[in-house]
Amino acid sequence: MQQAAVERIDPLYADVHAWPEPEKHDDDARLDFWARAATLLDWETPWETTHSWTPPSRQARRGPDMRWFEGGRLNAAVNCVDRHVAAGRGQKVALHFEGEPGDRVDVTYADLQERVNRAANALESLGVGHGDRVVIYLPVLVETIVITLACARIGAVHQLVFGGFSAEALRFRVEDTGAKLLVTTDGQYRRGAAVPVKANADAAVAGLTVDAGGTVEHVLVLRRTGSEINWTDTDLTGDGLGRDVWWHEVVDTASPVHEPQFFDAENELFIMYTSGTTGKPKGLVHTTGGYLTGALFSYLRLFAHPDPAQRDDDVHWCTADLAWVTAHTYEMYGPLAAGATQVIYEGVPNVPHPGRHFEIIQRHRVTSYYTAPTLVRSLMGWWPKGVPGEYDLSSVRLGGTVGEAVNPEAAQWLRREIGRDTRDAQGRPSLPLVDTWWQSESGSTVLSPRPEATAFTPGSVAQDMPGWKTAVVDEFGTPTGTDVQGNIVITRPGPSMARTVWGNPERFYTSYWEKYVDAENGRGWFLAGDGARRDQDGNIWILGRIDDAINVSGHLLSTIEIESALVTHPDVVEAGVAPVYDPKTGHAAVAFTVLSAAAQQRLASHPEQEAQLIETLRGHVAQVIGPVAKPRTVIPVPEVPKTRSGKIMRRLLTQLHDGQRLGDTTSLQNEPCVPQIQRICQERGTAPTKEKSHV
């Protein structure tokens, strides 16, 4: 499809809620829709071709060559900052920053522009340019967003790493990307303490610097905590600077004026690594024009006020760490491209007390609160009697969840406690909720209820977002019937879709395209890796990872459904259900449960009551779902292992229970719980010994 000219639409006043959604089977209408969405951006050069698609190839073992807005040139940082200042909105607050120790700062768009310009000049002074990779190992700080946008401004490819990851996890990303620069801090505040970080950075780059045959030339260090650190001042490149350089010496002193470059729409913007318990993480490559289009449109459609005249009052808060793809899309690029005001918070939600999030909502008058079901369940455990009335949460008009399908209890709690001031004509809590389903691979939301929908069924991610098309199919690509579990596939990706795996295009093919490469006469479908089903209304329910499904004596059970049943019991705050070996049924379900504070106290005083509680919880699942879903046993644990996105790592629970060799666990957000669970499983000895086969 050709596009001759681009007539820009100001995103602050774009009434995207009124845009008609294209018919799913009309590819021309779908491309027209995305062409219109792309006009929400500022293009230095208009694109010539909206979209082209070269199917995946079984023979070449490669994924599809998908391109969006070819011929167009733009700059992501200009779209997120400069254009809002040029439009006269420089004094609008872009970021309300909250540090864990209590420090706060408001950053306007004019201030953000100056900071990004300084950082862009500093990057160039360190020898970083178009196409170079920069690894950013920082917590949620204003500077994290600044250096990320500075990379985008000069065309460097950024890769953000969670500040709590180990040196091993960081090292892999530095080496795999061939990074020229690592950005880090002296330390970070985490759970009420200053935690040293620089030592991890030093370990990660050891042997990977240019003098050792690697690619790293500099380590840029931000002073955050004042922690004592080691310093390497060896000049590796002859530029007169040491390997280690201070942020305040090279960034804060740089010129606040910078002339941006403009790049092809398909220019690489960032690399996003996936987590897993087996195999190395995959570095997914996202490009500029398509990703930014998907991020901006979906932010406006799901989170911005439907009335553009009231959009100036929006204060968005996505609670994710900036290293996660959700934060890239709905904490950086989407909201900033829209000219929105948002909150960013450095710390954990229960420091110095479990009401920290409510204080932040009240102080900044947050209007959209986007978080993970696992965090909601934590809040439920901390506040079993509900959120105290002293917190003013009346500003919240929209709630959102991401990571895993929200269970009914968590959704109802969000509506009742966070949205207590939003009620329908009958006085019932009616806070609009968007339960979004998407992945690092898709780059933006694929499935979600619309925020204006009057009905919301917890656990159902409803239907396709405009411009996307999905299907639930069996192993052979045939659509499944009503309420029959199948594989969810993306048959028509949006422009924010990842293009390949960094340095390994064959892995992109084998991971996502090989299974359905012949679908639709060779067009090919993307295998998302999640199980799903459609209900009688056509809405999709996500049932967890395909390999998390449990086949018990021929009955296919969803781990999420069993977990949702467990958390309806007042003694359970969170649950992770895993398929484990069983000599009779092949597989069995084992439930790892995080008990409520009251239940923990009760068992601490009367440990003999644990057996009775386990049987009560097993019976509760049987009552809610049916006897076939009853877990073989229930194991109380302090935490369940989760990725940074809040997804429970059920395969890891299987490995821990059955005594299997563990894969990489360095990418977990709570890695210390792994040896704890391993010890609990060994002490309980609930895993049957596998019988040796005789041939």
mmCIF file of N, CA and C in Angstrom, residues 516-574:
data_model
loop_
_atom_site.group_PDB
_atom_site.id
_atom_site.type_symbol
_atom_site.label_atom_id
_atom_site.label_comp_id
_atom_site.label_asym_id
_atom_site.label_seq_id
_atom_site.Cartn_x
_atom_site.Cartn_y
_atom_site.Cartn_z
ATOM 1 N N TYR A 516 3.649 -23.075 12.500
ATOM 2 C CA TYR A 516 2.556 -22.739 11.581
ATOM 3 C C TYR A 516 3.085 -22.023 10.337
ATOM 4 N N VAL A 517 4.257 -22.429 9.881
ATOM 5 C CA VAL A 517 4.877 -21.770 8.735
ATOM 6 C C VAL A 517 4.052 -21.937 7.463
ATOM 7 N N ASP A 518 3.281 -23.025 7.355
ATOM 8 C CA ASP A 518 2.509 -23.293 6.143
ATOM 9 C C ASP A 518 1.089 -22.745 6.199
ATOM 10 N N ALA A 519 0.729 -22.116 7.304
ATOM 11 C CA ALA A 519 -0.643 -21.622 7.458
ATOM 12 C C ALA A 519 -0.982 -20.593 6.393
ATOM 13 N N GLU A 520 -2.236 -20.582 5.994
ATOM 14 C CA GLU A 520 -2.744 -19.625 5.007
ATOM 15 C C GLU A 520 -1.914 -19.653 3.729
ATOM 16 N N ASN A 521 -1.737 -20.855 3.223
ATOM 17 C CA ASN A 521 -1.011 -21.038 1.960
ATOM 18 C C ASN A 521 0.403 -20.471 2.011
ATOM 19 N N GLY A 522 1.018 -20.619 3.175
ATOM 20 C CA GLY A 522 2.413 -20.212 3.290
ATOM 21 C C GLY A 522 2.638 -18.804 3.806
ATOM 22 N N ARG A 523 1.569 -18.084 4.140
ATOM 23 C CA ARG A 523 1.775 -16.769 4.725
ATOM 24 C C ARG A 523 2.460 -16.884 6.090
ATOM 25 N N GLY A 524 2.062 -17.887 6.875
ATOM 26 C CA GLY A 524 2.665 -18.123 8.173
ATOM 27 C C GLY A 524 1.980 -17.382 9.302
ATOM 28 N N TRP A 525 1.900 -18.045 10.455
ATOM 29 C CA TRP A 525 1.322 -17.450 11.659
ATOM 30 C C TRP A 525 2.345 -17.465 12.781
ATOM 31 N N PHE A 526 2.232 -16.499 13.667
ATOM 32 C CA PHE A 526 3.122 -16.364 14.822
ATOM 33 C C PHE A 526 2.556 -17.163 15.990
ATOM 34 N N LEU A 527 3.346 -18.103 16.530
ATOM 35 C CA LEU A 527 2.945 -18.889 17.689
ATOM 36 C C LEU A 527 3.341 -18.133 18.948
ATOM 37 N N ALA A 528 2.344 -17.678 19.696
ATOM 38 C CA ALA A 528 2.624 -16.846 20.869
ATOM 39 C C ALA A 528 3.147 -17.656 22.051
ATOM 40 N N GLY A 529 2.839 -18.949 22.091
ATOM 41 C CA GLY A 529 3.312 -19.785 23.192
ATOM 42 C C GLY A 529 2.334 -19.896 24.341
ATOM 43 N N ASP A 530 1.173 -19.262 24.229
ATOM 44 C CA ASP A 530 0.153 -19.335 25.273
ATOM 45 C C ASP A 530 -1.014 -20.196 24.812
ATOM 46 N N GLY A 531 -1.594 -20.922 25.754
ATOM 47 C CA GLY A 531 -2.835 -21.599 25.490
ATOM 48 C C GLY A 531 -4.004 -20.638 25.677
ATOM 49 N N ALA A 532 -5.098 -20.873 24.971
ATOM 50 C CA ALA A 532 -6.248 -19.971 25.060
ATOM 51 C C ALA A 532 -7.503 -20.711 24.635
ATOM 52 N N ARG A 533 -8.640 -20.095 24.926
ATOM 53 C CA ARG A 533 -9.919 -20.613 24.439
ATOM 54 C C ARG A 533 -10.840 -19.437 24.168
ATOM 55 N N ARG A 534 -11.811 -19.649 23.313
ATOM 56 C CA ARG A 534 -12.850 -18.649 23.046
ATOM 57 C C ARG A 534 -14.147 -19.075 23.718
ATOM 58 N N ASP A 535 -14.826 -18.099 24.326
ATOM 59 C CA ASP A 535 -16.111 -18.424 24.924
ATOM 60 C C ASP A 535 -17.221 -18.226 23.896
ATOM 61 N N GLN A 536 -18.461 -18.404 24.324
ATOM 62 C CA GLN A 536 -19.583 -18.348 23.388
ATOM 63 C C GLN A 536 -19.793 -16.950 22.814
ATOM 64 N N ASP A 537 -19.238 -15.922 23.467
ATOM 65 C CA ASP A 537 -19.357 -14.556 22.951
ATOM 66 C C ASP A 537 -18.191 -14.172 22.047
ATOM 67 N N GLY A 538 -17.272 -15.104 21.829
ATOM 68 C CA GLY A 538 -16.125 -14.822 20.975
ATOM 69 C C GLY A 538 -14.947 -14.217 21.706
ATOM 70 N N ASN A 539 -15.060 -14.041 23.030
ATOM 71 C CA ASN A 539 -13.964 -13.470 23.804
ATOM 72 C C ASN A 539 -12.905 -14.531 24.096
ATOM 73 N N ILE A 540 -11.657 -14.082 24.161
ATOM 74 C CA ILE A 540 -10.534 -14.991 24.364
ATOM 75 C C ILE A 540 -10.126 -15.001 25.832
ATOM 76 N N TRP A 541 -9.839 -16.195 26.330
ATOM 77 C CA TRP A 541 -9.326 -16.402 27.681
ATOM 78 C C TRP A 541 -7.927 -16.989 27.555
ATOM 79 N N ILE A 542 -6.928 -16.333 28.161
ATOM 80 C CA ILE A 542 -5.559 -16.830 28.132
ATOM 81 C C ILE A 542 -5.381 -17.820 29.274
ATOM 82 N N LEU A 543 -4.848 -19.005 28.953
ATOM 83 C CA LEU A 543 -4.778 -20.093 29.926
ATOM 84 C C LEU A 543 -3.350 -20.410 30.350
ATOM 85 N N GLY A 544 -2.413 -19.516 30.097
ATOM 86 C CA GLY A 544 -1.028 -19.746 30.503
ATOM 87 C C GLY A 544 -0.213 -20.339 29.372
ATOM 88 N N ARG A 545 1.082 -20.485 29.633
ATOM 89 C CA ARG A 545 1.984 -21.025 28.623
ATOM 90 C C ARG A 545 1.551 -22.424 28.195
ATOM 91 N N ILE A 546 1.771 -22.735 26.928
ATOM 92 C CA ILE A 546 1.359 -24.024 26.386
ATOM 93 C C ILE A 546 1.958 -25.170 27.183
ATOM 94 N N ASP A 547 3.239 -25.037 27.568
ATOM 95 C CA ASP A 547 3.877 -26.120 28.291
ATOM 96 C C ASP A 547 3.560 -26.093 29.780
ATOM 97 N N ASP A 548 2.684 -25.165 30.211
ATOM 98 C CA ASP A 548 2.223 -25.150 31.596
ATOM 99 C C ASP A 548 0.906 -25.907 31.764
ATOM 100 N N ALA A 549 0.270 -26.277 30.677
ATOM 101 C CA ALA A 549 -0.975 -27.030 30.786
ATOM 102 C C ALA A 549 -0.691 -28.400 31.403
ATOM 103 N N ILE A 550 -1.656 -28.897 32.150
ATOM 104 C CA ILE A 550 -1.478 -30.164 32.857
ATOM 105 C C ILE A 550 -2.458 -31.192 32.305
ATOM 106 N N ASN A 551 -1.918 -32.303 31.812
ATOM 107 C CA ASN A 551 -2.751 -33.378 31.298
ATOM 108 C C ASN A 551 -2.820 -34.480 32.347
ATOM 109 N N VAL A 552 -3.931 -34.530 33.062
ATOM 110 C CA VAL A 552 -4.114 -35.509 34.129
ATOM 111 C C VAL A 552 -5.106 -36.564 33.650
ATOM 112 N N SER A 553 -4.598 -37.736 33.387
ATOM 113 C CA SER A 553 -5.461 -38.852 32.943
ATOM 114 C C SER A 553 -6.333 -38.441 31.759
ATOM 115 N N GLY A 554 -5.765 -37.711 30.822
ATOM 116 C CA GLY A 554 -6.502 -37.310 29.634
ATOM 117 C C GLY A 554 -7.283 -36.024 29.774
ATOM 118 N N HIS A 555 -7.322 -35.446 30.956
ATOM 119 C CA HIS A 555 -8.020 -34.182 31.173
ATOM 120 C C HIS A 555 -7.006 -33.030 31.094
ATOM 121 N N LEU A 556 -7.193 -32.099 30.170
ATOM 122 C CA LEU A 556 -6.289 -30.971 30.021
ATOM 123 C C LEU A 556 -6.738 -29.846 30.945
ATOM 124 N N LEU A 557 -5.895 -29.511 31.907
ATOM 125 C CA LEU A 557 -6.231 -28.513 32.919
ATOM 126 C C LEU A 557 -5.354 -27.287 32.770
ATOM 127 N N SER A 558 -5.916 -26.134 33.048
ATOM 128 C CA SER A 558 -5.190 -24.870 32.987
ATOM 129 C C SER A 558 -4.616 -24.534 34.355
ATOM 130 N N THR A 559 -3.331 -24.248 34.402
ATOM 131 C CA THR A 559 -2.713 -23.866 35.673
ATOM 132 C C THR A 559 -3.333 -22.599 36.231
ATOM 133 N N ILE A 560 -3.643 -21.629 35.363
ATOM 134 C CA ILE A 560 -4.198 -20.354 35.827
ATOM 135 C C ILE A 560 -5.568 -20.558 36.462
ATOM 136 N N GLU A 561 -6.370 -21.453 35.904
ATOM 137 C CA GLU A 561 -7.696 -21.694 36.477
ATOM 138 C C GLU A 561 -7.583 -22.277 37.888
ATOM 139 N N ILE A 562 -6.637 -23.190 38.088
ATOM 140 C CA ILE A 562 -6.458 -23.772 39.417
ATOM 141 C C ILE A 562 -5.928 -22.709 40.382
ATOM 142 N N GLU A 563 -4.993 -21.895 39.917
ATOM 143 C CA GLU A 563 -4.462 -20.815 40.757
ATOM 144 C C GLU A 563 -5.570 -19.836 41.151
ATOM 145 N N SER A 564 -6.413 -19.494 40.189
ATOM 146 C CA SER A 564 -7.503 -18.562 40.479
ATOM 147 C C SER A 564 -8.457 -19.138 41.515
ATOM 148 N N ALA A 565 -8.680 -20.440 41.446
ATOM 149 C CA ALA A 565 -9.546 -21.072 42.452
ATOM 150 C C ALA A 565 -8.906 -20.987 43.833
ATOM 151 N N LEU A 566 -7.604 -21.212 43.910
ATOM 152 C CA LEU A 566 -6.914 -21.191 45.200
ATOM 153 C C LEU A 566 -6.951 -19.810 45.849
ATOM 154 N N VAL A 567 -6.750 -18.764 45.058
ATOM 155 C CA VAL A 567 -6.677 -17.426 45.664
ATOM 156 C C VAL A 567 -8.047 -16.895 46.074
ATOM 157 N N THR A 568 -9.097 -17.617 45.746
ATOM 158 C CA THR A 568 -10.399 -17.222 46.286
ATOM 159 C C THR A 568 -10.550 -17.652 47.743
ATOM 160 N N HIS A 569 -9.632 -18.494 48.208
ATOM 161 C CA HIS A 569 -9.688 -18.902 49.618
ATOM 162 C C HIS A 569 -8.994 -17.837 50.457
ATOM 163 N N PRO A 570 -9.559 -17.440 51.581
ATOM 164 C CA PRO A 570 -8.996 -16.343 52.372
ATOM 165 C C PRO A 570 -7.601 -16.601 52.922
ATOM 166 N N ASP A 571 -7.163 -17.855 52.974
ATOM 167 C CA ASP A 571 -5.832 -18.160 53.506
ATOM 168 C C ASP A 571 -4.730 -18.062 52.454
ATOM 169 N N VAL A 572 -5.095 -17.839 51.173
ATOM 170 C CA VAL A 572 -4.109 -17.845 50.092
ATOM 171 C C VAL A 572 -4.002 -16.457 49.467
ATOM 172 N N VAL A 573 -2.780 -15.947 49.428
ATOM 173 C CA VAL A 573 -2.516 -14.654 48.783
ATOM 174 C C VAL A 573 -2.136 -14.852 47.320
ATOM 175 N N GLU A 574 -1.335 -15.871 47.046
ATOM 176 C CA GLU A 574 -0.875 -16.127 45.678
ATOM 177 C C GLU A 574 -0.590 -17.610 45.538
#
